mmCIF file of C-alpha atoms and ligand atoms in Angstrom:
data_model
loop_
_atom_site.group_PDB
_atom_site.id
_atom_site.type_symbol
_atom_site.label_atom_id
_atom_site.label_comp_id
_atom_site.label_asym_id
_atom_site.label_seq_id
_atom_site.Cartn_x
_atom_site.Cartn_y
_atom_site.Cartn_z
ATOM 1 C CA MET A 9 8.907 114.377 256.595
ATOM 2 C CA GLU A 10 11.520 115.424 254.002
ATOM 3 C CA SER A 11 9.402 114.784 250.905
ATOM 4 C CA ARG A 12 6.899 117.375 252.056
ATOM 5 C CA VAL A 13 9.449 120.178 252.240
ATOM 6 C CA GLY A 14 8.392 123.051 250.075
ATOM 7 C CA ILE A 15 4.616 122.748 250.094
ATOM 8 C CA GLU A 16 4.381 125.381 252.817
ATOM 9 C CA SER A 17 5.347 127.841 250.101
ATOM 10 C CA VAL A 18 2.399 126.835 247.851
ATOM 11 C CA SER A 19 0.068 129.794 247.517
ATOM 12 C CA LEU A 20 -3.486 129.411 246.270
ATOM 13 C CA ALA A 21 -4.613 132.815 247.525
ATOM 14 C CA TYR A 22 -7.939 133.910 246.020
ATOM 15 C CA LYS A 23 -8.278 130.679 244.051
ATOM 16 C CA LYS A 24 -11.746 129.159 244.146
ATOM 17 C CA ILE A 25 -11.468 125.404 244.313
ATOM 18 C CA ILE A 26 -14.284 122.887 244.424
ATOM 19 C CA LEU A 27 -13.069 119.738 246.145
ATOM 20 C CA GLY A 28 -15.136 116.750 245.052
ATOM 21 C CA VAL A 29 -14.975 113.727 247.334
ATOM 22 C CA THR A 30 -16.157 110.318 246.111
ATOM 23 C CA GLY A 31 -16.639 107.013 247.916
ATOM 24 C CA GLY A 32 -13.439 105.222 248.825
ATOM 25 C CA ILE A 33 -11.352 104.697 251.927
ATOM 26 C CA ALA A 34 -8.990 107.470 250.749
ATOM 27 C CA ALA A 35 -11.859 109.901 251.499
ATOM 28 C CA TYR A 36 -10.336 110.286 254.968
ATOM 29 C CA LYS A 37 -7.215 111.751 253.318
ATOM 30 C CA ALA A 38 -9.389 114.280 251.485
ATOM 31 C CA ALA A 39 -10.007 115.868 254.896
ATOM 32 C CA GLU A 40 -6.286 116.612 255.187
ATOM 33 C CA LEU A 41 -6.254 117.851 251.596
ATOM 34 C CA CYS A 42 -9.135 120.205 252.402
ATOM 35 C CA ARG A 43 -7.168 121.566 255.368
ATOM 36 C CA LEU A 44 -4.040 122.097 253.238
ATOM 37 C CA LEU A 45 -6.052 123.860 250.508
ATOM 38 C CA ALA A 46 -7.583 126.236 253.043
ATOM 39 C CA LYS A 47 -4.174 126.801 254.654
ATOM 40 C CA ALA A 48 -2.716 127.693 251.230
ATOM 41 C CA GLY A 49 -5.319 130.441 250.986
ATOM 42 C CA ALA A 50 -7.828 128.799 248.637
ATOM 43 C CA ASP A 51 -11.543 129.426 248.885
ATOM 44 C CA VAL A 52 -12.699 125.796 249.155
ATOM 45 C CA ARG A 53 -16.197 124.395 248.604
ATOM 46 C CA VAL A 54 -16.601 120.676 249.148
ATOM 47 C CA ALA A 55 -19.052 118.488 247.244
ATOM 48 C CA MET A 56 -19.525 114.878 248.350
ATOM 49 C CA THR A 57 -21.151 111.940 246.639
ATOM 50 C CA ALA A 58 -23.543 109.735 248.631
ATOM 51 C CA ALA A 59 -20.877 107.011 248.800
ATOM 52 C CA ALA A 60 -18.272 109.449 250.167
ATOM 53 C CA GLN A 61 -20.587 110.191 253.079
ATOM 54 C CA GLN A 62 -20.408 106.518 254.052
ATOM 55 C CA PHE A 63 -16.699 107.087 254.813
ATOM 56 C CA VAL A 64 -16.510 110.637 256.235
ATOM 57 C CA THR A 65 -19.305 112.942 257.402
ATOM 58 C CA PRO A 66 -20.025 116.281 255.698
ATOM 59 C CA LEU A 67 -19.538 117.919 259.100
ATOM 60 C CA THR A 68 -15.809 117.130 258.957
ATOM 61 C CA PHE A 69 -15.445 119.012 255.661
ATOM 62 C CA GLN A 70 -17.717 121.807 256.820
ATOM 63 C CA ALA A 71 -15.445 122.396 259.819
ATOM 64 C CA LEU A 72 -12.295 122.313 257.649
ATOM 65 C CA SER A 73 -13.581 124.483 254.782
ATOM 66 C CA GLY A 74 -15.710 126.797 256.916
ATOM 67 C CA LYS A 75 -18.624 126.395 254.492
ATOM 68 C CA PRO A 76 -21.657 124.134 254.162
ATOM 69 C CA VAL A 77 -20.913 120.975 252.196
ATOM 70 C CA LEU A 78 -22.821 120.277 248.980
ATOM 71 C CA THR A 79 -24.348 116.840 248.975
ATOM 72 C CA SER A 80 -27.474 116.849 246.833
ATOM 73 C CA LEU A 81 -28.834 118.166 243.567
ATOM 74 C CA TRP A 82 -32.224 118.388 245.198
ATOM 75 C CA ASP A 83 -31.399 120.763 248.050
ATOM 76 C CA SER A 84 -34.267 123.272 248.118
ATOM 77 C CA ALA A 85 -32.327 125.556 250.501
ATOM 78 C CA SER A 86 -29.795 126.451 247.790
ATOM 79 C CA GLY A 87 -31.221 129.650 246.278
ATOM 80 C CA ASP A 88 -32.584 129.317 242.776
ATOM 81 C CA GLY A 89 -31.732 125.630 242.537
ATOM 82 C CA MET A 90 -28.959 126.382 240.008
ATOM 83 C CA GLU A 91 -26.112 125.962 242.498
ATOM 84 C CA HIS A 92 -24.319 123.473 240.244
ATOM 85 C CA ILE A 93 -24.209 125.950 237.359
ATOM 86 C CA HIS A 94 -23.142 128.968 239.460
ATOM 87 C CA LEU A 95 -20.519 127.064 241.417
ATOM 88 C CA SER A 96 -18.716 125.529 238.479
ATOM 89 C CA ARG A 97 -18.858 128.803 236.536
ATOM 90 C CA ASP A 98 -17.181 130.694 239.377
ATOM 91 C CA ALA A 99 -14.506 128.127 240.254
ATOM 92 C CA ASP A 100 -10.880 128.229 239.139
ATOM 93 C CA LEU A 101 -10.517 124.454 239.442
ATOM 94 C CA LEU A 102 -12.597 121.397 240.188
ATOM 95 C CA LEU A 103 -10.514 118.765 241.953
ATOM 96 C CA VAL A 104 -11.945 115.302 242.594
ATOM 97 C CA ALA A 105 -9.913 113.498 245.256
ATOM 98 C CA PRO A 106 -10.294 110.655 245.774
ATOM 99 C CA ALA A 107 -11.814 109.775 242.410
ATOM 100 C CA SER A 108 -13.226 106.231 242.552
ATOM 101 C CA ALA A 109 -13.272 103.877 239.548
ATOM 102 C CA ASP A 110 -17.045 104.288 239.378
ATOM 103 C CA PHE A 111 -16.838 108.077 239.415
ATOM 104 C CA LEU A 112 -14.205 108.071 236.649
ATOM 105 C CA ALA A 113 -16.519 105.847 234.585
ATOM 106 C CA ARG A 114 -19.432 108.238 235.088
ATOM 107 C CA LEU A 115 -17.216 111.212 234.270
ATOM 108 C CA ALA A 116 -15.870 109.589 231.091
ATOM 109 C CA HIS A 117 -19.451 109.051 229.900
ATOM 110 C CA GLY A 118 -20.648 112.547 230.737
ATOM 111 C CA ARG A 119 -23.187 111.331 233.297
ATOM 112 C CA ALA A 120 -24.871 113.953 235.473
ATOM 113 C CA ASP A 121 -26.798 111.779 237.902
ATOM 114 C CA ASP A 122 -25.711 113.401 241.164
ATOM 115 C CA LEU A 123 -24.451 116.786 242.311
ATOM 116 C CA LEU A 124 -20.724 116.181 241.827
ATOM 117 C CA SER A 125 -21.008 114.654 238.333
ATOM 118 C CA THR A 126 -23.342 117.523 237.375
ATOM 119 C CA LEU A 127 -20.821 120.073 238.657
ATOM 120 C CA CYS A 128 -18.171 118.386 236.500
ATOM 121 C CA LEU A 129 -20.331 118.440 233.384
ATOM 122 C CA ALA A 130 -21.520 122.028 233.900
ATOM 123 C CA ARG A 131 -18.072 123.457 234.652
ATOM 124 C CA SER A 132 -16.170 126.006 232.623
ATOM 125 C CA CYS A 133 -12.956 125.608 234.680
ATOM 126 C CA GLY A 134 -10.219 122.973 234.649
ATOM 127 C CA LEU A 135 -10.837 119.529 236.124
ATOM 128 C CA ALA A 136 -8.252 117.373 237.910
ATOM 129 C CA VAL A 137 -8.811 113.917 239.366
ATOM 130 C CA ALA A 138 -6.736 111.950 241.875
ATOM 131 C CA PRO A 139 -7.746 108.317 241.310
ATOM 132 C CA ALA A 140 -7.838 105.911 244.253
ATOM 133 C CA MET A 141 -8.833 102.272 243.961
ATOM 134 C CA ASN A 142 -7.685 98.685 244.308
ATOM 135 C CA ARG A 143 -4.824 97.812 241.935
ATOM 136 C CA GLU A 144 -6.929 95.306 239.946
ATOM 137 C CA MET A 145 -9.603 97.946 239.401
ATOM 138 C CA TRP A 146 -6.903 100.388 238.299
ATOM 139 C CA ALA A 147 -5.482 97.839 235.824
ATOM 140 C CA ALA A 148 -8.914 96.767 234.492
ATOM 141 C CA ALA A 149 -9.543 97.428 230.803
ATOM 142 C CA PRO A 150 -12.644 99.616 231.355
ATOM 143 C CA THR A 151 -10.698 101.868 233.775
ATOM 144 C CA ARG A 152 -7.848 102.156 231.243
ATOM 145 C CA ARG A 153 -10.368 103.137 228.547
ATOM 146 C CA ASN A 154 -12.043 105.680 230.825
ATOM 147 C CA LEU A 155 -8.717 107.265 231.763
ATOM 148 C CA GLU A 156 -7.727 107.538 228.117
ATOM 149 C CA GLN A 157 -11.032 109.242 227.361
ATOM 150 C CA LEU A 158 -10.680 111.636 230.297
ATOM 151 C CA ARG A 159 -7.135 112.600 229.293
ATOM 152 C CA ALA A 160 -8.352 113.193 225.730
ATOM 153 C CA ASP A 161 -11.083 115.426 227.203
ATOM 154 C CA GLY A 162 -8.370 117.548 228.873
ATOM 155 C CA VAL A 163 -8.811 116.236 232.414
ATOM 156 C CA SER A 164 -5.576 116.251 234.474
ATOM 157 C CA VAL A 165 -4.882 112.943 236.168
ATOM 158 C CA LEU A 166 -2.826 113.185 239.368
ATOM 159 C CA GLY A 167 -1.296 109.842 240.319
ATOM 160 C CA PRO A 168 -2.158 107.337 241.567
ATOM 161 C CA ALA A 169 0.807 106.338 243.711
ATOM 162 C CA ALA A 170 1.926 102.743 244.159
ATOM 163 C CA GLY A 171 2.337 100.977 247.478
ATOM 164 C CA GLU A 172 0.414 99.283 250.241
ATOM 165 C CA GLN A 173 -3.358 99.484 249.828
ATOM 166 C CA ALA A 174 -6.175 99.506 252.369
ATOM 167 C CA CYS A 175 -7.207 96.046 251.115
ATOM 168 C CA GLY A 176 -3.747 94.710 252.061
ATOM 169 C CA GLU A 177 -2.560 94.321 248.467
ATOM 170 C CA ILE A 178 0.469 96.147 247.069
ATOM 171 C CA GLY A 179 0.491 97.978 243.737
ATOM 172 C CA PRO A 180 -0.628 101.118 241.909
ATOM 173 C CA GLY A 181 -3.947 102.676 242.942
ATOM 174 C CA ARG A 182 -3.274 104.576 246.191
ATOM 175 C CA MET A 183 -4.386 108.180 246.137
ATOM 176 C CA LEU A 184 -1.432 110.586 245.919
ATOM 177 C CA GLU A 185 -0.588 112.042 249.315
ATOM 178 C CA PRO A 186 -2.496 115.302 249.972
ATOM 179 C CA ALA A 187 0.774 117.308 250.032
ATOM 180 C CA ASP A 188 1.715 115.990 246.582
ATOM 181 C CA ILE A 189 -1.740 116.857 245.193
ATOM 182 C CA LEU A 190 -1.397 120.350 246.674
ATOM 183 C CA ALA A 191 2.036 120.772 245.066
ATOM 184 C CA ALA A 192 0.567 120.009 241.607
ATOM 185 C CA LEU A 193 -2.152 122.673 241.806
ATOM 186 C CA PRO A 194 -0.225 125.929 241.083
ATOM 187 C CA GLY A 195 0.915 124.338 237.826
ATOM 188 C CA LEU A 196 -2.645 123.373 236.892
ATOM 189 C CA LEU A 197 -3.869 126.849 237.769
ATOM 190 C CA GLY A 198 -1.130 128.518 235.711
ATOM 191 C CA ALA A 199 -0.054 130.238 238.905
ATOM 192 C CA GLY A 200 3.430 128.785 239.415
ATOM 193 C CA PRO A 201 6.744 130.610 238.983
ATOM 194 C CA LEU A 202 7.308 128.941 235.576
ATOM 195 C CA ALA A 203 3.788 129.581 234.230
ATOM 196 C CA GLY A 204 3.905 130.148 230.472
ATOM 197 C CA LYS A 205 7.447 128.758 230.125
ATOM 198 C CA ARG A 206 8.504 125.765 228.017
ATOM 199 C CA VAL A 207 10.917 123.445 229.779
ATOM 200 C CA LEU A 208 12.800 120.611 228.075
ATOM 201 C CA VAL A 209 14.358 117.951 230.330
ATOM 202 C CA THR A 210 16.554 114.940 229.513
ATOM 203 C CA ALA A 211 16.618 112.012 231.926
ATOM 204 C CA GLY A 212 17.871 108.489 232.468
ATOM 205 C CA PRO A 213 20.768 106.625 230.921
ATOM 206 C CA THR A 214 21.391 106.132 227.214
ATOM 207 C CA PHE A 215 21.835 102.698 225.641
ATOM 208 C CA GLU A 216 24.504 102.418 222.957
ATOM 209 C CA PRO A 217 24.089 99.227 220.905
ATOM 210 C CA ILE A 218 26.953 96.764 220.414
ATOM 211 C CA ASP A 219 24.805 94.342 218.422
ATOM 212 C CA PRO A 220 21.014 93.750 218.239
ATOM 213 C CA VAL A 221 20.863 92.295 221.780
ATOM 214 C CA ARG A 222 23.710 93.990 223.687
ATOM 215 C CA GLY A 223 24.761 97.488 224.508
ATOM 216 C CA LEU A 224 26.675 99.931 226.701
ATOM 217 C CA THR A 225 24.727 101.758 229.380
ATOM 218 C CA ASN A 226 25.135 103.094 232.942
ATOM 219 C CA LEU A 227 23.496 102.990 236.380
ATOM 220 C CA SER A 228 21.324 106.094 236.017
ATOM 221 C CA SER A 229 17.764 105.316 237.194
ATOM 222 C CA GLY A 230 16.157 108.461 235.759
ATOM 223 C CA LYS A 231 14.690 109.345 239.187
ATOM 224 C CA MET A 232 16.327 112.779 239.377
ATOM 225 C CA GLY A 233 15.334 113.791 235.836
ATOM 226 C CA TYR A 234 11.745 112.634 236.334
ATOM 227 C CA ALA A 235 11.577 114.554 239.636
ATOM 228 C CA VAL A 236 12.893 117.683 237.870
ATOM 229 C CA ALA A 237 10.255 117.283 235.130
ATOM 230 C CA GLN A 238 7.548 116.906 237.796
ATOM 231 C CA ALA A 239 8.742 119.937 239.765
ATOM 232 C CA ALA A 240 8.832 122.065 236.573
ATOM 233 C CA ALA A 241 5.274 120.988 235.709
ATOM 234 C CA GLU A 242 4.154 121.786 239.259
ATOM 235 C CA ALA A 243 5.660 125.243 238.765
ATOM 236 C CA GLY A 244 3.369 125.772 235.789
ATOM 237 C CA ALA A 245 5.728 125.027 232.875
ATOM 238 C CA ALA A 246 4.810 123.053 229.750
ATOM 239 C CA VAL A 247 7.289 120.209 230.137
ATOM 240 C CA CYS A 248 8.726 117.797 227.580
ATOM 241 C CA LEU A 249 10.809 114.948 229.003
ATOM 242 C CA VAL A 250 13.220 113.212 226.627
ATOM 243 C CA SER A 251 13.948 109.963 228.410
ATOM 244 C CA GLY A 252 16.430 107.149 227.953
ATOM 245 C CA PRO A 253 15.320 103.647 229.000
ATOM 246 C CA THR A 254 13.893 103.659 232.572
ATOM 247 C CA CYS A 255 11.012 101.877 234.260
ATOM 248 C CA LEU A 256 9.452 105.111 235.583
ATOM 249 C CA ALA A 257 6.033 106.515 234.673
ATOM 250 C CA ALA A 258 5.855 110.020 233.196
ATOM 251 C CA PRO A 259 4.793 112.558 235.863
ATOM 252 C CA ALA A 260 1.288 114.056 235.540
ATOM 253 C CA GLY A 261 1.027 116.640 232.798
ATOM 254 C CA VAL A 262 4.491 115.914 231.371
ATOM 255 C CA ARG A 263 4.919 114.879 227.718
ATOM 256 C CA ARG A 264 7.495 112.116 227.390
ATOM 257 C CA VAL A 265 9.557 111.238 224.317
ATOM 258 C CA ASP A 266 11.348 107.874 224.585
ATOM 259 C CA VAL A 267 14.827 107.391 223.144
ATOM 260 C CA GLN A 268 17.615 104.810 223.431
ATOM 261 C CA SER A 269 20.971 106.144 222.254
ATOM 262 C CA ALA A 270 22.713 109.505 222.675
ATOM 263 C CA ALA A 271 22.233 110.162 218.943
ATOM 264 C CA GLU A 272 18.466 109.621 219.321
ATOM 265 C CA MET A 273 18.427 111.827 222.430
ATOM 266 C CA ARG A 274 20.233 114.614 220.548
ATOM 267 C CA ALA A 275 17.813 114.384 217.601
ATOM 268 C CA ALA A 276 14.775 114.464 219.952
ATOM 269 C CA VAL A 277 16.145 117.451 221.898
ATOM 270 C CA LEU A 278 16.853 119.451 218.726
ATOM 271 C CA ARG A 279 13.346 118.595 217.443
ATOM 272 C CA GLU A 280 11.721 119.813 220.689
ATOM 273 C CA LEU A 281 13.483 123.213 220.619
ATOM 274 C CA PRO A 282 12.822 126.117 220.938
ATOM 275 C CA SER A 283 12.341 126.073 224.672
ATOM 276 C CA ASP A 284 12.798 128.659 227.432
ATOM 277 C CA VAL A 285 14.763 126.287 229.636
ATOM 278 C CA PHE A 286 16.818 123.150 228.918
ATOM 279 C CA ILE A 287 17.707 120.948 231.895
ATOM 280 C CA ALA A 288 20.098 118.140 230.963
ATOM 281 C CA VAL A 289 19.822 115.561 233.714
ATOM 282 C CA ALA A 290 20.444 112.488 231.546
ATOM 283 C CA ALA A 291 23.604 110.459 232.047
ATOM 284 C CA VAL A 292 24.505 110.469 228.365
ATOM 285 C CA ALA A 293 27.130 107.917 227.313
ATOM 286 C CA ASP A 294 30.307 109.728 226.325
ATOM 287 C CA TYR A 295 31.132 107.018 223.751
ATOM 288 C CA ARG A 296 29.279 104.722 221.385
ATOM 289 C CA VAL A 297 30.437 101.651 219.476
ATOM 290 C CA ASP A 298 31.799 102.843 216.140
ATOM 291 C CA ALA A 299 29.902 100.303 214.044
ATOM 292 C CA ALA A 300 27.304 98.237 215.896
ATOM 293 C CA ALA A 301 27.139 94.706 214.500
ATOM 294 C CA PRO A 302 23.988 94.030 212.436
ATOM 295 C CA GLN A 303 23.809 90.424 213.760
ATOM 296 C CA LYS A 304 24.426 89.004 217.237
ATOM 297 C CA LEU A 305 28.194 88.685 217.837
ATOM 298 C CA LYS A 306 29.474 85.138 218.355
ATOM 299 C CA LYS A 307 31.647 84.194 221.315
ATOM 300 C CA SER A 308 35.309 83.738 220.445
ATOM 301 C CA ASP A 309 38.346 82.712 222.499
ATOM 302 C CA ALA A 310 40.296 85.435 220.747
ATOM 303 C CA GLY A 311 38.443 88.075 222.794
ATOM 304 C CA LEU A 312 36.676 91.095 221.355
ATOM 305 C CA ASN A 313 37.869 94.601 220.635
ATOM 306 C CA LEU A 314 35.235 97.324 220.456
ATOM 307 C CA ARG A 315 36.212 100.625 218.895
ATOM 308 C CA LEU A 316 34.446 103.468 220.690
ATOM 309 C CA VAL A 317 33.916 106.933 219.240
ATOM 310 C CA ALA A 318 32.860 110.076 221.098
ATOM 311 C CA ASN A 319 29.160 110.975 221.284
ATOM 312 C CA PRO A 320 28.036 114.557 220.661
ATOM 313 C CA ASP A 321 27.696 116.650 223.833
ATOM 314 C CA ILE A 322 24.003 117.559 223.638
ATOM 315 C CA LEU A 323 24.101 120.141 226.418
ATOM 316 C CA ALA A 324 27.167 121.976 225.087
ATOM 317 C CA GLU A 325 25.620 122.016 221.612
ATOM 318 C CA VAL A 326 22.296 123.449 222.825
ATOM 319 C CA ALA A 327 24.050 126.019 225.055
ATOM 320 C CA ALA A 328 26.052 127.246 222.032
ATOM 321 C CA LEU A 329 22.996 127.745 219.773
ATOM 322 C CA PRO A 330 22.030 131.302 218.866
ATOM 323 C CA GLY A 331 19.132 132.297 221.169
ATOM 324 C CA ALA A 332 19.914 129.290 223.378
ATOM 325 C CA PRO A 333 17.491 128.414 226.169
ATOM 326 C CA PHE A 334 18.521 128.937 229.792
ATOM 327 C CA CYS A 335 20.682 125.801 230.141
ATOM 328 C CA VAL A 336 21.100 123.775 233.318
ATOM 329 C CA GLY A 337 23.661 120.977 233.494
ATOM 330 C CA PHE A 338 24.202 118.166 235.963
ATOM 331 C CA ALA A 339 27.667 116.968 236.900
ATOM 332 C CA ALA A 340 28.113 113.672 238.694
ATOM 333 C CA GLU A 341 31.688 113.474 239.917
ATOM 334 C CA THR A 342 33.422 110.795 241.956
ATOM 335 C CA GLU A 343 35.972 113.182 243.523
ATOM 336 C CA ARG A 344 36.836 116.922 243.874
ATOM 337 C CA LEU A 345 33.200 117.816 243.128
ATOM 338 C CA ALA A 346 33.384 121.601 243.483
ATOM 339 C CA GLU A 347 36.489 121.954 241.348
ATOM 340 C CA HIS A 348 35.318 119.691 238.485
ATOM 341 C CA ALA A 349 31.747 120.981 238.525
ATOM 342 C CA GLU A 350 32.653 124.665 238.346
ATOM 343 C CA ALA A 351 35.164 123.946 235.554
ATOM 344 C CA LYS A 352 32.418 122.115 233.644
ATOM 345 C CA ARG A 353 30.010 125.035 234.075
ATOM 346 C CA ILE A 354 32.529 127.458 232.604
ATOM 347 C CA ARG A 355 33.561 125.104 229.769
ATOM 348 C CA LYS A 356 29.965 124.425 228.674
ATOM 349 C CA LYS A 357 28.987 128.097 229.258
ATOM 350 C CA LEU A 358 26.064 127.285 231.576
ATOM 351 C CA PRO A 359 24.290 129.805 233.813
ATOM 352 C CA LEU A 360 23.486 127.003 236.296
ATOM 353 C CA LEU A 361 25.084 123.656 237.058
ATOM 354 C CA VAL A 362 24.011 121.068 239.618
ATOM 355 C CA GLY A 363 26.843 119.058 241.151
ATOM 356 C CA ASN A 364 26.568 115.786 243.022
ATOM 357 C CA LEU A 365 28.762 112.887 244.023
ATOM 358 C CA ALA A 366 28.050 110.015 241.614
ATOM 359 C CA GLN A 367 28.559 107.204 244.126
ATOM 360 C CA ASP A 368 26.196 109.002 246.470
ATOM 361 C CA THR A 369 23.366 109.671 244.023
ATOM 362 C CA LEU A 370 23.152 107.121 241.189
ATOM 363 C CA GLY A 371 20.029 104.990 241.573
ATOM 364 C CA GLN A 372 19.379 106.350 245.098
ATOM 365 C CA ASP A 373 16.141 107.961 246.300
ATOM 366 C CA SER A 374 17.880 110.921 247.927
ATOM 367 C CA ALA A 375 20.760 113.224 247.046
ATOM 368 C CA GLU A 376 22.953 115.993 248.387
ATOM 369 C CA LEU A 377 23.403 118.698 245.739
ATOM 370 C CA LEU A 378 25.570 121.738 245.208
ATOM 371 C CA LEU A 379 24.339 124.449 242.811
ATOM 372 C CA PHE A 380 26.849 126.604 240.930
ATOM 373 C CA ASP A 381 25.841 129.870 239.251
ATOM 374 C CA ASP A 382 27.340 133.298 238.582
ATOM 375 C CA ARG A 383 26.767 134.257 242.198
ATOM 376 C CA GLY A 384 28.622 131.294 243.656
ATOM 377 C CA ARG A 385 27.745 127.995 245.343
ATOM 378 C CA HIS A 386 24.450 127.047 246.956
ATOM 379 C CA PRO A 387 24.346 123.780 248.912
ATOM 380 C CA LEU A 388 21.088 121.794 248.984
ATOM 381 C CA PRO A 389 21.413 119.508 252.010
ATOM 382 C CA ARG A 390 20.447 115.848 251.578
ATOM 383 C CA ALA A 391 16.770 115.215 250.842
ATOM 384 C CA ASP A 392 14.685 112.990 248.606
ATOM 385 C CA LYS A 393 14.986 113.738 244.893
ATOM 386 C CA LEU A 394 11.559 115.358 244.485
ATOM 387 C CA THR A 395 12.314 117.798 247.298
ATOM 388 C CA GLN A 396 15.685 118.579 245.701
ATOM 389 C CA ALA A 397 14.048 119.038 242.306
ATOM 390 C CA ARG A 398 11.526 121.497 243.784
ATOM 391 C CA ARG A 399 14.345 123.442 245.433
ATOM 392 C CA LEU A 400 16.273 123.496 242.155
ATOM 393 C CA ILE A 401 13.231 124.747 240.217
ATOM 394 C CA ARG A 402 12.642 127.496 242.787
ATOM 395 C CA HIS A 403 16.281 128.579 242.441
ATOM 396 C CA LEU A 404 16.083 128.451 238.643
ATOM 397 C CA ALA A 405 12.856 130.501 238.662
ATOM 398 C CA THR A 406 14.533 133.262 240.670
ATOM 399 C CA LEU A 407 17.450 133.356 238.206
ATOM 400 C CA LEU A 408 15.050 133.426 235.233
ATOM 401 C CA ASN A 409 12.745 136.075 236.609
HETATM 402 O O1 C5P B 135 30.718 116.416 230.720
HETATM 403 P P1 C5P B 135 29.739 115.641 231.505
HETATM 404 O O2 C5P B 135 29.233 114.415 230.779
HETATM 405 O O3 C5P B 135 30.127 115.308 232.900
HETATM 406 O O4 C5P B 135 28.508 116.677 231.636
HETATM 407 C C1 C5P B 135 27.340 116.311 232.247
HETATM 408 C C2 C5P B 135 26.228 117.174 231.737
HETATM 409 O O5 C5P B 135 26.238 117.232 230.309
HETATM 410 C C3 C5P B 135 24.883 116.611 232.081
HETATM 411 O O6 C5P B 135 24.005 117.699 232.221
HETATM 412 C C4 C5P B 135 24.539 115.752 230.872
HETATM 413 O O7 C5P B 135 23.152 115.569 230.730
HETATM 414 C C5 C5P B 135 25.127 116.569 229.745
HETATM 415 N N1 C5P B 135 25.629 115.759 228.624
HETATM 416 C C6 C5P B 135 25.027 115.837 227.379
HETATM 417 N N2 C5P B 135 25.531 115.120 226.328
HETATM 418 C C7 C5P B 135 26.615 114.337 226.485
HETATM 419 C C8 C5P B 135 27.233 114.247 227.735
HETATM 420 C C9 C5P B 135 26.718 114.971 228.787
HETATM 421 O O8 C5P B 135 24.031 116.552 227.233
HETATM 422 N N3 C5P B 135 27.068 113.648 225.455
#
């Protein structure tokens, strides 16, 4: 499975993680997550709600974590009866996956009416939740309110993914795949190769207005830029994503700034500096209409001439600043990729440039990339964009460090 490439390198050695499992059909996937956490070297303790035990038995998690599973606040066998306090004080992270709509509601209200909710309230470590529920429950106003409250309380929300659901419906609400949850953890634990770094990413197309209802744009979907932002966040960076118009959701933990035109993108990028790294993935329009019409243009048999003027090159401008961040460019070419891409890297004075064939990449879910740096070329054979983004971030981290 291509999209899973890279998680074998996730290390959680010596990290103490409490895996909270709540009641939902995705609880069966939490068993795989538990196995992956243990394989990555984490010291895992599992806590299950009563409802979770209707889906999977504690014995499954005991076998996978190698430790007794915590199921009740009222377990007289657990020492001084203060297990919930000790456990959450010692842990590096509390991860609730799957997190049901009901559990999120209890969490948002600070309830402590079972072991897992008490662990959450008593914790002094970070808390991440991977929601899993039917799409209507996910869209419901109370769930929206609870999520907003949890985010404001500093809880990291991982996912959910969209797709086919156990109930047969299709939409957002599926728990993220265990491998994708695992990939997000080093970032949350501040343990990734970009921990402590600020990363600024541009993504998507720009939209250059012709009049109030029309404009010039391109076929960029934003998928690559969003994947790069996600991979940088997974690697522990504080990520700001300046995005042209796309229909994608911001990845977990990434701050998104929405823009339309190249001029707006430039202004947003300059506002968000300084940054340690700048990754320009956006397909910025090279030209804009000289004077966009204030009112909708009327059709005329005489045709229409639009005068286009050059847009500023945001990447070249940032790379030329004194104390410039480490700048990464993208070059989509339709022919002679290596030649054009390397020339572009030299012209814009970039330490790293990512080349791809435009016809092969635009709007697609996968890409074949060629990295250019001072040491030469590094091919990244075809894979889905998130895998490619993770490979790129790993390469960038080695150059930076
Ligand atoms: O010169 P070209 O447009 O092919 O360069 C592509 C790279 O430059 C991409 O990284 C793109 O995000 C960036 N770029 C920019 N501002 C522009 C044009 C391109 O930042 N006006």
